[in-house]
JSON list of C-alpha atoms in Angstrom, two decimals:
[
{"chain": "U", "resi": 1, "resn": "MET", "atom": "CA", "xyz": [80.25, 122.18, 90.91]},
{"chain": "U", "resi": 2, "resn": "SER", "atom": "CA", "xyz": [80.32, 118.58, 89.83]},
{"chain": "U", "resi": 3, "resn": "THR", "atom": "CA", "xyz": [76.73, 117.41, 89.25]},
{"chain": "U", "resi": 4, "resn": "LYS", "atom": "CA", "xyz": [78.16, 113.62, 89.00]},
{"chain": "U", "resi": 5, "resn": "GLU", "atom": "CA", "xyz": [76.43, 111.07, 91.41]},
{"chain": "U", "resi": 6, "resn": "THR", "atom": "CA", "xyz": [78.28, 109.84, 94.57]},
{"chain": "U", "resi": 7, "resn": "VAL", "atom": "CA", "xyz": [78.96, 106.16, 94.07]},
{"chain": "U", "resi": 8, "resn": "ILE", "atom": "CA", "xyz": [81.17, 105.68, 96.92]},
{"chain": "U", "resi": 9, "resn": "ALA", "atom": "CA", "xyz": [80.62, 107.35, 99.69]},
{"chain": "U", "resi": 10, "resn": "ILE", "atom": "CA", "xyz": [83.05, 106.79, 102.83]},
{"chain": "U", "resi": 11, "resn": "ALA", "atom": "CA", "xyz": [82.29, 109.11, 105.73]},
{"chain": "U", "resi": 12, "resn": "GLY", "atom": "CA", "xyz": [84.39, 109.10, 108.93]},
{"chain": "U", "resi": 13, "resn": "VAL", "atom": "CA", "xyz": [86.08, 105.53, 108.90]},
{"chain": "U", "resi": 14, "resn": "SER", "atom": "CA", "xyz": [88.31, 104.65, 111.64]},
{"chain": "U", "resi": 15, "resn": "CYS", "atom": "CA", "xyz": [89.65, 100.70, 111.66]},
{"chain": "U", "resi": 16, "resn": "SER", "atom": "CA", "xyz": [92.00, 99.07, 113.96]},
{"chain": "U", "resi": 17, "resn": "ARG", "atom": "CA", "xyz": [93.34, 95.56, 114.30]},
{"chain": "U", "resi": 18, "resn": "LYS", "atom": "CA", "xyz": [94.92, 93.79, 117.03]},
{"chain": "U", "resi": 19, "resn": "GLY", "atom": "CA", "xyz": [94.82, 96.93, 118.97]},
{"chain": "U", "resi": 20, "resn": "LYS", "atom": "CA", "xyz": [96.75, 99.09, 116.03]},
{"chain": "U", "resi": 21, "resn": "LYS", "atom": "CA", "xyz": [95.01, 102.27, 114.33]},
{"chain": "U", "resi": 22, "resn": "ILE", "atom": "CA", "xyz": [94.99, 101.23, 110.98]},
{"chain": "U", "resi": 23, "resn": "LEU", "atom": "CA", "xyz": [92.73, 103.81, 109.51]},
{"chain": "U", "resi": 24, "resn": "GLU", "atom": "CA", "xyz": [91.52, 107.35, 111.37]},
{"chain": "U", "resi": 25, "resn": "ASP", "atom": "CA", "xyz": [88.62, 109.48, 110.26]},
{"chain": "U", "resi": 26, "resn": "VAL", "atom": "CA", "xyz": [88.94, 109.01, 106.74]},
{"chain": "U", "resi": 27, "resn": "THR", "atom": "CA", "xyz": [86.02, 110.81, 104.52]},
{"chain": "U", "resi": 28, "resn": "LEU", "atom": "CA", "xyz": [86.11, 110.77, 101.15]},
{"chain": "U", "resi": 29, "resn": "ASP", "atom": "CA", "xyz": [83.77, 110.21, 97.89]},
{"chain": "U", "resi": 30, "resn": "VAL", "atom": "CA", "xyz": [84.23, 108.78, 94.44]},
{"chain": "U", "resi": 31, "resn": "GLU", "atom": "CA", "xyz": [81.77, 110.02, 91.86]},
{"chain": "U", "resi": 32, "resn": "SER", "atom": "CA", "xyz": [80.08, 108.20, 89.09]},
{"chain": "U", "resi": 33, "resn": "GLY", "atom": "CA", "xyz": [82.33, 107.33, 85.89]},
{"chain": "U", "resi": 34, "resn": "THR", "atom": "CA", "xyz": [85.75, 108.58, 87.60]},
{"chain": "U", "resi": 35, "resn": "VAL", "atom": "CA", "xyz": [89.19, 106.65, 88.83]},
{"chain": "U", "resi": 36, "resn": "MET", "atom": "CA", "xyz": [90.17, 107.86, 92.48]},
{"chain": "U", "resi": 37, "resn": "GLY", "atom": "CA", "xyz": [93.84, 107.06, 93.14]},
{"chain": "U", "resi": 38, "resn": "LEU", "atom": "CA", "xyz": [94.60, 106.07, 96.89]},
{"chain": "U", "resi": 39, "resn": "LEU", "atom": "CA", "xyz": [98.07, 106.87, 97.18]},
{"chain": "U", "resi": 40, "resn": "GLY", "atom": "CA", "xyz": [100.46, 106.30, 99.95]},
{"chain": "U", "resi": 41, "resn": "PRO", "atom": "CA", "xyz": [103.24, 104.30, 101.65]},
{"chain": "U", "resi": 42, "resn": "ASN", "atom": "CA", "xyz": [103.29, 100.76, 102.66]},
{"chain": "U", "resi": 43, "resn": "GLY", "atom": "CA", "xyz": [101.26, 100.35, 105.60]},
{"chain": "U", "resi": 44, "resn": "ALA", "atom": "CA", "xyz": [99.39, 103.40, 104.99]},
{"chain": "U", "resi": 45, "resn": "GLY", "atom": "CA", "xyz": [95.81, 101.96, 105.08]},
{"chain": "U", "resi": 46, "resn": "LYS", "atom": "CA", "xyz": [95.06, 101.59, 101.48]},
{"chain": "U", "resi": 47, "resn": "THR", "atom": "CA", "xyz": [94.43, 98.16, 101.11]},
{"chain": "U", "resi": 48, "resn": "THR", "atom": "CA", "xyz": [92.39, 98.35, 104.35]},
{"chain": "U", "resi": 49, "resn": "LEU", "atom": "CA", "xyz": [90.23, 100.73, 103.04]},
{"chain": "U", "resi": 50, "resn": "ILE", "atom": "CA", "xyz": [89.59, 98.79, 99.84]},
{"chain": "U", "resi": 51, "resn": "ARG", "atom": "CA", "xyz": [88.53, 95.75, 101.93]},
{"chain": "U", "resi": 52, "resn": "LEU", "atom": "CA", "xyz": [86.20, 97.97, 103.99]},
{"chain": "U", "resi": 53, "resn": "VAL", "atom": "CA", "xyz": [84.67, 99.20, 100.57]},
{"chain": "U", "resi": 54, "resn": "ALA", "atom": "CA", "xyz": [84.58, 95.88, 99.48]},
{"chain": "U", "resi": 55, "resn": "GLY", "atom": "CA", "xyz": [82.66, 94.64, 102.42]},
{"chain": "U", "resi": 56, "resn": "LEU", "atom": "CA", "xyz": [85.09, 92.01, 103.46]},
{"chain": "U", "resi": 57, "resn": "ALA", "atom": "CA", "xyz": [86.00, 93.90, 107.00]},
{"chain": "U", "resi": 58, "resn": "ARG", "atom": "CA", "xyz": [83.88, 96.12, 109.11]},
{"chain": "U", "resi": 59, "resn": "PRO", "atom": "CA", "xyz": [84.92, 99.78, 110.51]},
{"chain": "U", "resi": 60, "resn": "ASP", "atom": "CA", "xyz": [85.06, 100.53, 114.30]},
{"chain": "U", "resi": 61, "resn": "ALA", "atom": "CA", "xyz": [83.56, 103.57, 113.28]},
{"chain": "U", "resi": 62, "resn": "GLY", "atom": "CA", "xyz": [82.00, 105.34, 110.48]},
{"chain": "U", "resi": 63, "resn": "THR", "atom": "CA", "xyz": [79.89, 104.30, 107.16]},
{"chain": "U", "resi": 64, "resn": "ILE", "atom": "CA", "xyz": [80.71, 103.18, 103.92]},
{"chain": "U", "resi": 65, "resn": "HIS", "atom": "CA", "xyz": [77.95, 103.41, 101.29]},
{"chain": "U", "resi": 66, "resn": "VAL", "atom": "CA", "xyz": [78.17, 102.20, 97.48]},
{"chain": "U", "resi": 67, "resn": "CYS", "atom": "CA", "xyz": [75.32, 103.05, 95.40]},
{"chain": "U", "resi": 68, "resn": "GLY", "atom": "CA", "xyz": [73.37, 103.64, 98.70]},
{"chain": "U", "resi": 69, "resn": "GLU", "atom": "CA", "xyz": [73.90, 100.32, 99.81]},
{"chain": "U", "resi": 70, "resn": "ASP", "atom": "CA", "xyz": [75.69, 99.75, 103.01]},
{"chain": "U", "resi": 71, "resn": "ALA", "atom": "CA", "xyz": [79.20, 98.03, 102.64]},
{"chain": "U", "resi": 72, "resn": "ALA", "atom": "CA", "xyz": [79.04, 96.36, 106.19]},
{"chain": "U", "resi": 73, "resn": "LYS", "atom": "CA", "xyz": [75.82, 94.67, 105.53]},
{"chain": "U", "resi": 74, "resn": "ARG", "atom": "CA", "xyz": [77.00, 92.81, 102.14]},
{"chain": "U", "resi": 75, "resn": "SER", "atom": "CA", "xyz": [73.90, 92.17, 100.28]},
{"chain": "U", "resi": 76, "resn": "VAL", "atom": "CA", "xyz": [73.51, 90.20, 97.46]},
{"chain": "U", "resi": 77, "resn": "HIS", "atom": "CA", "xyz": [72.71, 93.33, 95.66]},
{"chain": "U", "resi": 78, "resn": "PHE", "atom": "CA", "xyz": [75.72, 95.00, 97.53]},
{"chain": "U", "resi": 79, "resn": "ARG", "atom": "CA", "xyz": [77.94, 92.03, 96.16]},
{"chain": "U", "resi": 80, "resn": "ARG", "atom": "CA", "xyz": [76.82, 92.25, 92.74]},
{"chain": "U", "resi": 81, "resn": "LEU", "atom": "CA", "xyz": [77.97, 96.16, 92.55]},
{"chain": "U", "resi": 82, "resn": "ILE", "atom": "CA", "xyz": [81.44, 95.37, 93.18]},
{"chain": "U", "resi": 83, "resn": "GLY", "atom": "CA", "xyz": [84.30, 94.00, 91.11]},
{"chain": "U", "resi": 84, "resn": "LEU", "atom": "CA", "xyz": [87.53, 93.55, 93.22]},
{"chain": "U", "resi": 85, "resn": "VAL", "atom": "CA", "xyz": [90.85, 92.97, 91.79]},
{"chain": "U", "resi": 86, "resn": "PRO", "atom": "CA", "xyz": [93.23, 92.01, 94.69]},
{"chain": "U", "resi": 87, "resn": "GLN", "atom": "CA", "xyz": [97.08, 92.70, 94.86]},
{"chain": "U", "resi": 88, "resn": "GLU", "atom": "CA", "xyz": [97.92, 89.05, 94.86]},
{"chain": "U", "resi": 89, "resn": "ASN", "atom": "CA", "xyz": [97.23, 86.76, 91.97]},
{"chain": "U", "resi": 90, "resn": "THR", "atom": "CA", "xyz": [93.98, 85.06, 92.53]},
{"chain": "U", "resi": 91, "resn": "LEU", "atom": "CA", "xyz": [93.37, 82.60, 89.50]},
{"chain": "U", "resi": 92, "resn": "GLU", "atom": "CA", "xyz": [93.01, 78.79, 90.44]},
{"chain": "U", "resi": 93, "resn": "SER", "atom": "CA", "xyz": [96.23, 77.15, 90.09]},
{"chain": "U", "resi": 94, "resn": "GLU", "atom": "CA", "xyz": [94.22, 73.86, 89.00]},
{"chain": "U", "resi": 95, "resn": "LEU", "atom": "CA", "xyz": [91.91, 75.58, 86.68]},
{"chain": "U", "resi": 96, "resn": "THR", "atom": "CA", "xyz": [92.82, 77.10, 83.13]},
{"chain": "U", "resi": 97, "resn": "VAL", "atom": "CA", "xyz": [91.87, 81.00, 82.41]},
{"chain": "U", "resi": 98, "resn": "GLY", "atom": "CA", "xyz": [88.63, 79.99, 80.77]},
{"chain": "U", "resi": 99, "resn": "GLU", "atom": "CA", "xyz": [87.44, 77.51, 83.43]},
{"chain": "U", "resi": 100, "resn": "SER", "atom": "CA", "xyz": [88.08, 80.02, 86.22]},
{"chain": "U", "resi": 101, "resn": "LEU", "atom": "CA", "xyz": [86.29, 82.70, 84.02]},
{"chain": "U", "resi": 102, "resn": "LEU", "atom": "CA", "xyz": [83.14, 80.13, 83.78]},
{"chain": "U", "resi": 103, "resn": "ALA", "atom": "CA", "xyz": [83.32, 79.46, 87.43]},
{"chain": "U", "resi": 104, "resn": "TYR", "atom": "CA", "xyz": [82.94, 82.95, 88.27]},
{"chain": "U", "resi": 105, "resn": "ALA", "atom": "CA", "xyz": [80.22, 83.53, 85.63]},
{"chain": "U", "resi": 106, "resn": "ARG", "atom": "CA", "xyz": [78.06, 80.70, 86.87]},
{"chain": "U", "resi": 107, "resn": "LEU", "atom": "CA", "xyz": [78.63, 81.92, 90.68]},
{"chain": "U", "resi": 108, "resn": "TYR", "atom": "CA", "xyz": [77.11, 85.14, 89.85]},
{"chain": "U", "resi": 109, "resn": "GLY", "atom": "CA", "xyz": [74.38, 83.59, 88.24]},
{"chain": "U", "resi": 110, "resn": "ILE", "atom": "CA", "xyz": [74.95, 84.65, 84.50]},
{"chain": "U", "resi": 111, "resn": "LYS", "atom": "CA", "xyz": [72.55, 82.64, 82.35]},
{"chain": "U", "resi": 112, "resn": "ASP", "atom": "CA", "xyz": [74.59, 81.90, 79.21]},
{"chain": "U", "resi": 113, "resn": "ALA", "atom": "CA", "xyz": [77.81, 81.93, 81.21]},
{"chain": "U", "resi": 114, "resn": "LYS", "atom": "CA", "xyz": [80.04, 80.28, 78.38]},
{"chain": "U", "resi": 115, "resn": "GLU", "atom": "CA", "xyz": [78.81, 82.84, 76.10]},
{"chain": "U", "resi": 116, "resn": "MET", "atom": "CA", "xyz": [79.85, 85.38, 78.64]},
{"chain": "U", "resi": 117, "resn": "VAL", "atom": "CA", "xyz": [83.36, 83.77, 78.66]},
{"chain": "U", "resi": 118, "resn": "HIS", "atom": "CA", "xyz": [83.76, 84.33, 75.32]},
{"chain": "U", "resi": 119, "resn": "GLN", "atom": "CA", "xyz": [82.52, 87.55, 74.85]},
{"chain": "U", "resi": 120, "resn": "THR", "atom": "CA", "xyz": [84.90, 88.65, 77.69]},
{"chain": "U", "resi": 121, "resn": "ALA", "atom": "CA", "xyz": [87.55, 86.69, 76.08]},
{"chain": "U", "resi": 122, "resn": "GLU", "atom": "CA", "xyz": [87.46, 88.57, 73.11]},
{"chain": "U", "resi": 123, "resn": "ARG", "atom": "CA", "xyz": [86.99, 92.08, 74.69]},
{"chain": "U", "resi": 124, "resn": "TYR", "atom": "CA", "xyz": [90.06, 91.69, 76.98]},
{"chain": "U", "resi": 125, "resn": "HIS", "atom": "CA", "xyz": [92.36, 89.60, 74.21]},
{"chain": "U", "resi": 126, "resn": "LEU", "atom": "CA", "xyz": [92.60, 86.61, 76.14]},
{"chain": "U", "resi": 127, "resn": "SER", "atom": "CA", "xyz": [90.72, 83.96, 73.52]},
{"chain": "U", "resi": 128, "resn": "ASP", "atom": "CA", "xyz": [94.59, 82.35, 72.95]},
{"chain": "U", "resi": 129, "resn": "PHE", "atom": "CA", "xyz": [94.92, 82.22, 76.67]},
{"chain": "U", "resi": 130, "resn": "LEU", "atom": "CA", "xyz": [91.49, 80.52, 77.58]},
{"chain": "U", "resi": 131, "resn": "ASP", "atom": "CA", "xyz": [93.11, 76.89, 77.71]},
{"chain": "U", "resi": 132, "resn": "LYS", "atom": "CA", "xyz": [96.28, 77.97, 79.60]},
{"chain": "U", "resi": 133, "resn": "ARG", "atom": "CA", "xyz": [97.06, 77.46, 83.40]},
{"chain": "U", "resi": 134, "resn": "PRO", "atom": "CA", "xyz": [97.93, 80.48, 85.20]},
{"chain": "U", "resi": 135, "resn": "GLU", "atom": "CA", "xyz": [101.83, 79.15, 85.57]},
{"chain": "U", "resi": 136, "resn": "GLU", "atom": "CA", "xyz": [101.94, 79.15, 81.95]},
{"chain": "U", "resi": 137, "resn": "ILE", "atom": "CA", "xyz": [100.78, 82.64, 81.22]},
{"chain": "U", "resi": 138, "resn": "SER", "atom": "CA", "xyz": [102.88, 85.93, 81.79]},
{"chain": "U", "resi": 139, "resn": "GLY", "atom": "CA", "xyz": [102.28, 88.19, 84.89]},
{"chain": "U", "resi": 140, "resn": "GLY", "atom": "CA", "xyz": [100.63, 90.76, 83.05]},
{"chain": "U", "resi": 141, "resn": "MET", "atom": "CA", "xyz": [98.30, 88.14, 81.17]},
{"chain": "U", "resi": 142, "resn": "LYS", "atom": "CA", "xyz": [97.50, 87.04, 84.77]},
{"chain": "U", "resi": 143, "resn": "ARG", "atom": "CA", "xyz": [96.69, 90.73, 85.67]},
{"chain": "U", "resi": 144, "resn": "ARG", "atom": "CA", "xyz": [94.29, 91.26, 82.62]},
{"chain": "U", "resi": 145, "resn": "ALA", "atom": "CA", "xyz": [92.68, 87.69, 83.21]},
{"chain": "U", "resi": 146, "resn": "VAL", "atom": "CA", "xyz": [91.91, 88.55, 87.07]},
{"chain": "U", "resi": 147, "resn": "ILE", "atom": "CA", "xyz": [90.65, 92.25, 85.58]},
{"chain": "U", "resi": 148, "resn": "ALA", "atom": "CA", "xyz": [88.38, 90.75, 83.26]},
{"chain": "U", "resi": 149, "resn": "ARG", "atom": "CA", "xyz": [86.86, 88.19, 85.64]},
{"chain": "U", "resi": 150, "resn": "ALA", "atom": "CA", "xyz": [86.07, 91.22, 88.20]},
{"chain": "U", "resi": 151, "resn": "ALA", "atom": "CA", "xyz": [84.53, 93.44, 85.08]},
{"chain": "U", "resi": 152, "resn": "MET", "atom": "CA", "xyz": [82.79, 90.32, 83.44]},
{"chain": "U", "resi": 153, "resn": "THR", "atom": "CA", "xyz": [79.50, 90.81, 85.99]},
{"chain": "U", "resi": 154, "resn": "ASP", "atom": "CA", "xyz": [79.12, 94.49, 84.83]},
{"chain": "U", "resi": 155, "resn": "PRO", "atom": "CA", "xyz": [79.67, 95.61, 88.39]},
{"chain": "U", "resi": 156, "resn": "ALA", "atom": "CA", "xyz": [79.18, 99.45, 88.96]},
{"chain": "U", "resi": 157, "resn": "VAL", "atom": "CA", "xyz": [82.38, 99.88, 90.84]},
{"chain": "U", "resi": 158, "resn": "LEU", "atom": "CA", "xyz": [85.95, 98.23, 90.22]},
{"chain": "U", "resi": 159, "resn": "LEU", "atom": "CA", "xyz": [88.06, 98.01, 93.32]},
{"chain": "U", "resi": 160, "resn": "LEU", "atom": "CA", "xyz": [91.75, 97.00, 92.55]},
{"chain": "U", "resi": 161, "resn": "ASP", "atom": "CA", "xyz": [94.47, 97.14, 94.90]},
{"chain": "U", "resi": 162, "resn": "GLU", "atom": "CA", "xyz": [97.97, 97.91, 93.21]},
{"chain": "U", "resi": 163, "resn": "PRO", "atom": "CA", "xyz": [96.68, 96.90, 89.80]},
{"chain": "U", "resi": 164, "resn": "SER", "atom": "CA", "xyz": [100.24, 97.25, 87.97]},
{"chain": "U", "resi": 165, "resn": "ALA", "atom": "CA", "xyz": [102.47, 96.07, 90.91]},
{"chain": "U", "resi": 166, "resn": "GLY", "atom": "CA", "xyz": [105.60, 94.28, 89.90]},
{"chain": "U", "resi": 167, "resn": "LEU", "atom": "CA", "xyz": [104.98, 94.24, 86.15]},
{"chain": "U", "resi": 168, "resn": "ASP", "atom": "CA", "xyz": [107.46, 95.88, 83.96]},
{"chain": "U", "resi": 169, "resn": "PRO", "atom": "CA", "xyz": [107.04, 99.11, 82.01]},
{"chain": "U", "resi": 170, "resn": "ASP", "atom": "CA", "xyz": [105.00, 97.90, 78.71]},
{"chain": "U", "resi": 171, "resn": "LEU", "atom": "CA", "xyz": [103.07, 95.43, 80.63]},
{"chain": "U", "resi": 172, "resn": "ARG", "atom": "CA", "xyz": [102.08, 98.23, 83.22]},
{"chain": "U", "resi": 173, "resn": "GLN", "atom": "CA", "xyz": [100.94, 100.24, 79.99]},
{"chain": "U", "resi": 174, "resn": "GLU", "atom": "CA", "xyz": [98.84, 97.60, 79.00]},
{"chain": "U", "resi": 175, "resn": "VAL", "atom": "CA", "xyz": [97.02, 97.38, 82.44]},
{"chain": "U", "resi": 176, "resn": "TRP", "atom": "CA", "xyz": [96.65, 101.37, 82.27]},
{"chain": "U", "resi": 177, "resn": "ALA", "atom": "CA", "xyz": [94.92, 101.23, 78.95]},
{"chain": "U", "resi": 178, "resn": "LEU", "atom": "CA", "xyz": [92.53, 98.47, 80.52]},
{"chain": "U", "resi": 179, "resn": "ILE", "atom": "CA", "xyz": [91.73, 101.08, 83.24]},
{"chain": "U", "resi": 180, "resn": "ARG", "atom": "CA", "xyz": [91.09, 103.69, 80.91]},
{"chain": "U", "resi": 181, "resn": "LYS", "atom": "CA", "xyz": [88.76, 101.80, 79.14]},
{"chain": "U", "resi": 182, "resn": "LEU", "atom": "CA", "xyz": [86.76, 100.57, 81.89]},
{"chain": "U", "resi": 183, "resn": "ARG", "atom": "CA", "xyz": [86.47, 104.30, 82.91]},
{"chain": "U", "resi": 184, "resn": "ASP", "atom": "CA", "xyz": [85.52, 105.27, 79.47]},
{"chain": "U", "resi": 185, "resn": "ALA", "atom": "CA", "xyz": [82.73, 102.54, 79.67]},
{"chain": "U", "resi": 186, "resn": "GLY", "atom": "CA", "xyz": [81.07, 104.62, 82.55]},
{"chain": "U", "resi": 187, "resn": "LYS", "atom": "CA", "xyz": [82.76, 102.32, 85.44]},
{"chain": "U", "resi": 188, "resn": "THR", "atom": "CA", "xyz": [83.53, 103.98, 88.89]},
{"chain": "U", "resi": 189, "resn": "LEU", "atom": "CA", "xyz": [86.95, 102.97, 89.90]},
{"chain": "U", "resi": 190, "resn": "LEU", "atom": "CA", "xyz": [89.11, 103.34, 93.12]},
{"chain": "U", "resi": 191, "resn": "LEU", "atom": "CA", "xyz": [92.53, 101.92, 93.16]},
{"chain": "U", "resi": 192, "resn": "THR", "atom": "CA", "xyz": [95.57, 101.85, 95.07]},
{"chain": "U", "resi": 193, "resn": "THR", "atom": "CA", "xyz": [98.86, 102.51, 94.12]},
{"chain": "U", "resi": 194, "resn": "HIS", "atom": "CA", "xyz": [102.48, 103.65, 95.25]},
{"chain": "U", "resi": 195, "resn": "TYR", "atom": "CA", "xyz": [103.33, 105.03, 91.55]},
{"chain": "U", "resi": 196, "resn": "MET", "atom": "CA", "xyz": [103.31, 108.70, 91.69]},
{"chain": "U", "resi": 197, "resn": "GLU", "atom": "CA", "xyz": [102.98, 108.37, 87.49]},
{"chain": "U", "resi": 198, "resn": "GLU", "atom": "CA", "xyz": [100.05, 105.53, 87.61]},
{"chain": "U", "resi": 199, "resn": "ALA", "atom": "CA", "xyz": [98.10, 108.12, 90.00]},
{"chain": "U", "resi": 200, "resn": "GLU", "atom": "CA", "xyz": [98.95, 111.12, 87.94]},
{"chain": "U", "resi": 201, "resn": "ARG", "atom": "CA", "xyz": [97.87, 109.31, 84.56]},
{"chain": "U", "resi": 202, "resn": "LEU", "atom": "CA", "xyz": [95.03, 107.42, 85.97]},
{"chain": "U", "resi": 203, "resn": "CYS", "atom": "CA", "xyz": [93.13, 109.36, 88.43]},
{"chain": "U", "resi": 204, "resn": "GLY", "atom": "CA", "xyz": [91.01, 112.17, 88.12]},
{"chain": "U", "resi": 205, "resn": "ARG", "atom": "CA", "xyz": [91.73, 112.59, 92.05]},
{"chain": "U", "resi": 206, "resn": "ILE", "atom": "CA", "xyz": [93.99, 111.37, 94.50]},
{"chain": "U", "resi": 207, "resn": "ALA", "atom": "CA", "xyz": [93.63, 110.56, 98.29]},
{"chain": "U", "resi": 208, "resn": "PHE", "atom": "CA", "xyz": [96.77, 110.60, 99.99]},
{"chain": "U", "resi": 209, "resn": "LEU", "atom": "CA", "xyz": [97.10, 108.33, 103.05]},
{"chain": "U", "resi": 210, "resn": "ARG", "atom": "CA", "xyz": [99.90, 108.82, 105.73]},
{"chain": "U", "resi": 211, "resn": "ALA", "atom": "CA", "xyz": [99.79, 106.52, 108.80]},
{"chain": "U", "resi": 212, "resn": "GLY", "atom": "CA", "xyz": [96.12, 105.82, 108.63]},
{"chain": "U", "resi": 213, "resn": "ARG", "atom": "CA", "xyz": [94.71, 109.29, 107.99]},
{"chain": "U", "resi": 214, "resn": "LEU", "atom": "CA", "xyz": [93.80, 111.42, 104.69]},
{"chain": "U", "resi": 215, "resn": "ARG", "atom": "CA", "xyz": [96.60, 113.91, 104.23]},
{"chain": "U", "resi": 216, "resn": "ALA", "atom": "CA", "xyz": [95.58, 115.53, 100.92]},
{"chain": "U", "resi": 217, "resn": "LEU", "atom": "CA", "xyz": [92.23, 114.84, 98.62]},
{"chain": "U", "resi": 218, "resn": "ASP", "atom": "CA", "xyz": [92.42, 116.75, 95.20]},
{"chain": "U", "resi": 219, "resn": "THR", "atom": "CA", "xyz": [93.17, 116.48, 91.58]},
{"chain": "U", "resi": 220, "resn": "ALA", "atom": "CA", "xyz": [97.28, 116.20, 90.59]},
{"chain": "U", "resi": 221, "resn": "ASP", "atom": "CA", "xyz": [97.49, 119.71, 90.02]},
{"chain": "U", "resi": 222, "resn": "GLY", "atom": "CA", "xyz": [95.72, 120.93, 92.78]},
{"chain": "U", "resi": 223, "resn": "ILE", "atom": "CA", "xyz": [98.04, 118.85, 95.05]},
{"chain": "U", "resi": 224, "resn": "ARG", "atom": "CA", "xyz": [101.11, 119.84, 93.61]},
{"chain": "U", "resi": 225, "resn": "ALA", "atom": "CA", "xyz": [99.59, 123.49, 93.98]},
{"chain": "U", "resi": 226, "resn": "ALA", "atom": "CA", "xyz": [99.00, 123.07, 97.46]},
{"chain": "U", "resi": 227, "resn": "ALA", "atom": "CA", "xyz": [102.54, 121.81, 97.94]},
{"chain": "U", "resi": 228, "resn": "GLY", "atom": "CA", "xyz": [104.01, 125.46, 96.90]},
{"chain": "U", "resi": 229, "resn": "ASP", "atom": "CA", "xyz": [103.81, 124.53, 93.03]},
{"chain": "U", "resi": 230, "resn": "ALA", "atom": "CA", "xyz": [106.05, 121.29, 93.21]},
{"chain": "U", "resi": 231, "resn": "LYS", "atom": "CA", "xyz": [107.32, 119.94, 90.08]},
{"chain": "U", "resi": 232, "resn": "ASP", "atom": "CA", "xyz": [105.50, 116.55, 90.63]},
{"chain": "U", "resi": 233, "resn": "LEU", "atom": "CA", "xyz": [103.57, 114.27, 92.85]},
{"chain": "U", "resi": 234, "resn": "GLU", "atom": "CA", "xyz": [106.55, 113.07, 94.72]},
{"chain": "U", "resi": 235, "resn": "GLN", "atom": "CA", "xyz": [107.82, 116.56, 95.62]},
{"chain": "U", "resi": 236, "resn": "ALA", "atom": "CA", "xyz": [104.45, 117.18, 96.62]},
{"chain": "U", "resi": 237, "resn": "PHE", "atom": "CA", "xyz": [103.92, 114.46, 99.17]},
{"chain": "U", "resi": 238, "resn": "LEU", "atom": "CA", "xyz": [107.47, 114.98, 100.42]},
{"chain": "U", "resi": 239, "resn": "ARG", "atom": "CA", "xyz": [106.69, 118.53, 101.05]},
{"chain": "U", "resi": 240, "resn": "LEU", "atom": "CA", "xyz": [103.27, 117.67, 102.92]},
{"chain": "U", "resi": 241, "resn": "SER", "atom": "CA", "xyz": [104.73, 115.09, 104.70]},
{"chain": "U", "resi": 242, "resn": "HIS", "atom": "CA", "xyz": [107.38, 117.48, 106.24]},
{"chain": "U", "resi": 243, "resn": "GLU", "atom": "CA", "xyz": [105.04, 120.09, 106.62]},
{"chain": "U", "resi": 244, "resn": "GLU", "atom": "CA", "xyz": [102.79, 117.66, 108.99]},
{"chain": "U", "resi": 245, "resn": "GLU", "atom": "CA", "xyz": [106.15, 116.48, 110.66]},
{"chain": "U", "resi": 246, "resn": "CYS", "atom": "CA", "xyz": [106.85, 120.01, 111.52]},
{"chain": "U", "resi": 247, "resn": "SER", "atom": "CA", "xyz": [103.69, 121.07, 112.49]}
]
């Protein structure tokens, strides 16, 4: 049995938007220093769950706690616990990368904000790009900058929505290396993905969402075994989905 602390506790969460059920009775825990993957097709509810954990929306039912703090209340302390990496590029087009990092550091009240930007740029290999605007750098470098910005304030938890979506294989590997580095530094990560390989390579446990419900929650090996020793995650999820439709 694991002795790690539960950092993210999601209990019985349901959520609807405009009369449509997005999530239904989802329960899962994420332990300290681990990577949990939310895997599922488009419309499964992955991004909605990330937004709920970040406190950007409230569930219709159930609770979400991060380090014991109620996400729905979104206190100042809670906001400092979370680093959010949304799917879309959120670097301000009118600012350079360095200016964007500096504005974020000042927003969070970091005393020596310029020094923090310098340290962050070195840590994430952004020093040569601080004077560049988003349109002047590659998609992979934008992703690196957004991840660096989210991690700069030393949050306990990082929430990453499709962190490598739209990147070519080489750039995807770079993002994966960043995620492993954050995990090895003791961060707790919850990420969404529709890439089976990404989930298998990065995530200690995987939550498979389909039509807003949690269909499987286990390690990659455990999910494959539950699906009749499937050769890979894709085959496992196809089998699990078929079994559900036939039940």
